[in-house]
Amino acid sequence: MTPAPPISRYPVPQLDDLPDDIRARILEVQEKAGFVPNVFVTLAHRPDEFRAFFAYHDALMLKEGGLTKAEREMIVVATSGANDCLYCIVAHGAILRIYAKNPLVADQVAVNYRKADITPRQKAMLAFAVKVAVDSVAIDDDDFAALREHGFGDEDVWDIGAIAAFFALSNRMANLIAMRPNDEFYTLGRVPKARG
Amino acid sequence: MTPAPPISRYPVPQLDDLPDDIRARILEVQEKAGFVPNVFVTLAHRPDEFRAFFAYHDALMLKEGGLTKAEREMIVVATSGANDCLYCIVAHGAILRIYAKNPLVADQVAVNYRKADITPRQKAMLAFAVKVAVDSVAIDDDDFAALREHGFGDEDVWDIGAIAAFFALSNRMANLIAMRPNDEFYTLGRVPKARG
Amino acid sequence: MTPAPPISRYPVPQLDDLPDDIRARILEVQEKAGFVPNVFVTLAHRPDEFRAFFAYHDALMLKEGGLTKAEREMIVVATSGANDCLYCIVAHGAILRIYAKNPLVADQVAVNYRKADITPRQKAMLAFAVKVAVDSVAIDDDDFAALREHGFGDEDVWDIGAIAAFFALSNRMANLIAMRPNDEFYTLGRVPKARG
Amino acid sequence: MTPAPPISRYPVPQLDDLPDDIRARILEVQEKAGFVPNVFVTLAHRPDEFRAFFAYHDALMLKEGGLTKAEREMIVVATSGANDCLYCIVAHGAILRIYAKNPLVADQVAVNYRKADITPRQKAMLAFAVKVAVDSVAIDDDDFAALREHGFGDEDVWDIGAIAAFFALSNRMANLIAMRPNDEFYTLGRVPKARG
Amino acid sequence: MTPAPPISRYPVPQLDDLPDDIRARILEVQEKAGFVPNVFVTLAHRPDEFRAFFAYHDALMLKEGGLTKAEREMIVVATSGANDCLYCIVAHGAILRIYAKNPLVADQVAVNYRKADITPRQKAMLAFAVKVAVDSVAIDDDDFAALREHGFGDEDVWDIGAIAAFFALSNRMANLIAMRPNDEFYTLGRVPKARG
Amino acid sequence: MTPAPPISRYPVPQLDDLPDDIRARILEVQEKAGFVPNVFVTLAHRPDEFRAFFAYHDALMLKEGGLTKAEREMIVVATSGANDCLYCIVAHGAILRIYAKNPLVADQVAVNYRKADITPRQKAMLAFAVKVAVDSVAIDDDDFAALREHGFGDEDVWDIGAIAAFFALSNRMANLIAMRPNDEFYTLGRVPKARG
């Protein structure tokens, strides 16, 4: 039997060795998810960066606003697909399946949002997000106008763009340290509740 | 006379309307720099994101480590050049000129680090940083090995990659909101010590 | 409840309306897989092309040779990932999971084969396949030599390249007609041996 | 005098060693063309793939439909130009010159169909074909609508896309095995009928 | 103290060793600018090419026509930015600042003309110039029409395109020989007349 | 019968209306070639640019040096292929066939120099030329070293790079004005000496 592959190129701290606030945050997510997503323990190698990373994440992903939680995860998955980031596609794909209560949408959005089972409004949202991810220099007034036609306000546009920008960072960190997705994420949310 | 162009697509808060901690941070930078860089007031439109952004920035740019301050700014300028981000090239170009005490290096690094007046070790550092910025999926062991040959340790490599990753976020935010560099940055540090 | 989305931009023939040989082939695959993969019924819109397509497929995927069945499917998944073809990633990803008895490898290979749980020999194989898929004009003797170093013979190289070439066709047909993967493929093979 | 360069990286079978059906096909084309195009003898190295290849070719190129034979060859030449495939540009360029009775059109279409001596309808056809060849993931309803405006029906669009898809395969096979165009193709059809 | 870095990969001739006409031209520019821009002495390594280069330059940059001198320099800076040519960005950036009497516009145009402090007409001009620089094969009637809508005549369009074409040559020569910008160019024109 | 298509988007001057030196040059080439290549009459629309263009051309293409005339034309054809310039591929392809006394080499080099019937030294020369044409910012010492290994001196490298740079200009001018190759060029040199 082969040993479990490493989850990071860098040392992964033990829970006991971490500052209290970081350990508390990790225990909280473990309580909620049933396991500790590797992004938490691998980034904890650098406590200050860990704190800033998750503060930024929470400011964008947990805030009130015009985007649903599923839509925010769609942005993560579509832009992580454009950046070829395995960790984010697999982990946030799982979260998207759960929020959207849709076992198919994550794989669709990761490969080609144009043909995913989502609304035209959501396709416009993802077109903008992917442009921020791969060609932000070319963003102009026409891009904002296209989103307004779908009913997005300026603060929604900030949300869309900022999530794409934050995961531009996240994707690069995951690729840099070869962050490995937990096995659990691959199957989470693949069978809709209908079953239960 | 034309009015001053806007410094953001979004509303820019007045100092008095900001939370105390953010206002204090802004006053502190104003005290030190003699003016308020636009990144502070434009991002303050979203206080929680502001706090996370600068906490992340400080964790990477102010920490101890194997990279000099000038080298960190080189990474910012080179990757912002690859991403065509006007704000970061101009603002961090100024900071780079000051830290490096070199009036030419910022423009050189922004356009083509291969021919800049920097050391072979610094060129290797920037080659890695630009790969993280534009093709992070292809980062592999050979890239780490190339940096080790120049004496960089693994923690230095994290620093290089993480700075490139953080400014992937920063560049996209600046392009998203059309953040305008302060006029002051264009000339800062262009005349070397001869001045004193 | 929304109606099932169409599985092709083009009319999808009824089994009863198809020529005998094509109907027989479809019934055979249905018997074996438990459902009819959409590639069969959507391409049956053009019987002559259907026959050639599956004759070609079988000549490459069912033949004897130096590549295992799982390795052939890895080539399909990696090159379909490079071409952003949803149908082939999802359908052949399922087949890869089953052949490799590995619930993770398909998603890994589709996004970034460099970090998949596969051997260095298989990574070299996929590097060649992806080059055939996206930059075949630049294939030269060095690429053949790199594969020989991993023990691949010239006939193996033909197999690798020809599978990449055939799915260059297949990916484009699927994208052209907006071929939709069967829902079943998304979950097939995701739970390992626990099953037995 | 230098020896004739090889026409394939792989062994080229002798006519006598080939299965009867393949030999018959080759003799038939030799009878008709006056020489044996190298695609026949080089691909005959793999008889099953040979049969599927030419069955597919014939299903697309010899069928009835809304596209003229010259238009089908234009698609081959334009997409092979986009893929930098020497064999297909030279061989199908010759066939295009003959079908179109135009000694200039093949070189024009191979380099830049936008300025070729063809109709606006044919330029729209080639724009679609090249998009299938190089960016099929982005094909959407607007692309179909653009062709309908030029009078193409949905079956014509399948033909255009399928020819582009088939030569995506063909181009990669030719580049893989370094298939060499017969010298004859370079000059065929270059002098218009005036000659006769 | 480090020695001054070389200004070219190739030998740089002494003024005394140059043909009279070339020496006269160089003395003339020195008289006017106060220093000799490195492009003159480095290209003088090849007198015949020198003469043709500057004859071409003068024919485009000194002629009468619908473009102002500042607009011609904008084209140089924007296309040199697209080509990552340090010499031309720095040297012509200085000239642009002086002609435009604007200390900011050169850095803006070099990075992202879409957000520079220029008119919509000038942005349309630069969009065309950059297309000539990086994708001239795709220039078509629509591109000419877009410029006519902004009041450009056909001869103006030739000027715009020809300047972009000439600096495609110039950028490649500068990159080929590693032409180094004079230190003076970095600061020229950065402080507006307010000073005087 | 359709009228002859225009040879330029711009007015084409009559010989009688041209300055004496330009008319003389055109008559000279007509005397030698038997027809007037369209590049002469179309560029004559701008006499000063015409003179500089051909002075530059002659300085590079007619000078003494380590490259044969055929090799210089190979550089033109390979880089014009990379730039998709119909005029230069067709016109200089003809000249290359004549100088090389080889009816095949021009089409080979235009599509894929890696597989052309040329020497390894010539392939190295074209790899460098194409890099100057499409990615000159990345030219570094290793590229010079690679050419030296094939026996090229530094002045030869200047020649190779300068020809690539000059045709970067030429290709863009031809694409800008939609310069049409003379029909004669398509067939010139296609039948080898056997004829004589």
mmCIF file with all atom_site columns, C-alpha atoms in Angstrom, chain D residues 15-27 51:
data_model
loop_
_atom_site.group_PDB
_atom_site.id
_atom_site.type_symbol
_atom_site.label_atom_id
_atom_site.label_alt_id
_atom_site.label_comp_id
_atom_site.label_asym_id
_atom_site.label_entity_id
_atom_site.label_seq_id
_atom_site.pdbx_PDB_ins_code
_atom_site.Cartn_x
_atom_site.Cartn_y
_atom_site.Cartn_z
_atom_site.occupancy
_atom_site.B_iso_or_equiv
_atom_site.pdbx_formal_charge
_atom_site.auth_seq_id
_atom_site.auth_comp_id
_atom_site.auth_asym_id
_atom_site.auth_atom_id
_atom_site.pdbx_PDB_model_num
ATOM 1  C CA . LEU D 1 15 ? 1.445   -2.516 -51.703 1.00 0.00 ? 15 LEU D CA 1
ATOM 2  C CA . ASP D 1 16 ? 1.831   -6.298 -51.868 1.00 0.00 ? 16 ASP D CA 1
ATOM 3  C CA . ASP D 1 17 ? 1.874   -6.602 -48.120 1.00 0.00 ? 17 ASP D CA 1
ATOM 4  C CA . LEU D 1 18 ? -1.414  -4.798 -47.610 1.00 0.00 ? 18 LEU D CA 1
ATOM 5  C CA . PRO D 1 19 ? -4.875  -6.331 -47.119 1.00 0.00 ? 19 PRO D CA 1
ATOM 6  C CA . ASP D 1 20 ? -6.830  -6.584 -50.359 1.00 0.00 ? 20 ASP D CA 1
ATOM 7  C CA . ASP D 1 21 ? -9.349  -3.856 -49.620 1.00 0.00 ? 21 ASP D CA 1
ATOM 8  C CA . ILE D 1 22 ? -6.657  -1.345 -48.770 1.00 0.00 ? 22 ILE D CA 1
ATOM 9  C CA . ARG D 1 23 ? -4.566  -2.234 -51.787 1.00 0.00 ? 23 ARG D CA 1
ATOM 10 C CA . ALA D 1 24 ? -7.641  -1.893 -53.980 1.00 0.00 ? 24 ALA D CA 1
ATOM 11 C CA . ARG D 1 25 ? -8.403  1.529  -52.559 1.00 0.00 ? 25 ARG D CA 1
ATOM 12 C CA . ILE D 1 26 ? -4.853  2.651  -53.177 1.00 0.00 ? 26 ILE D CA 1
ATOM 13 C CA . LEU D 1 27 ? -4.800  1.330  -56.729 1.00 0.00 ? 27 LEU D CA 1
ATOM 14 C CA . ARG D 1 51 ? -10.188 2.020  -42.946 1.00 0.00 ? 51 ARG D CA 1
#
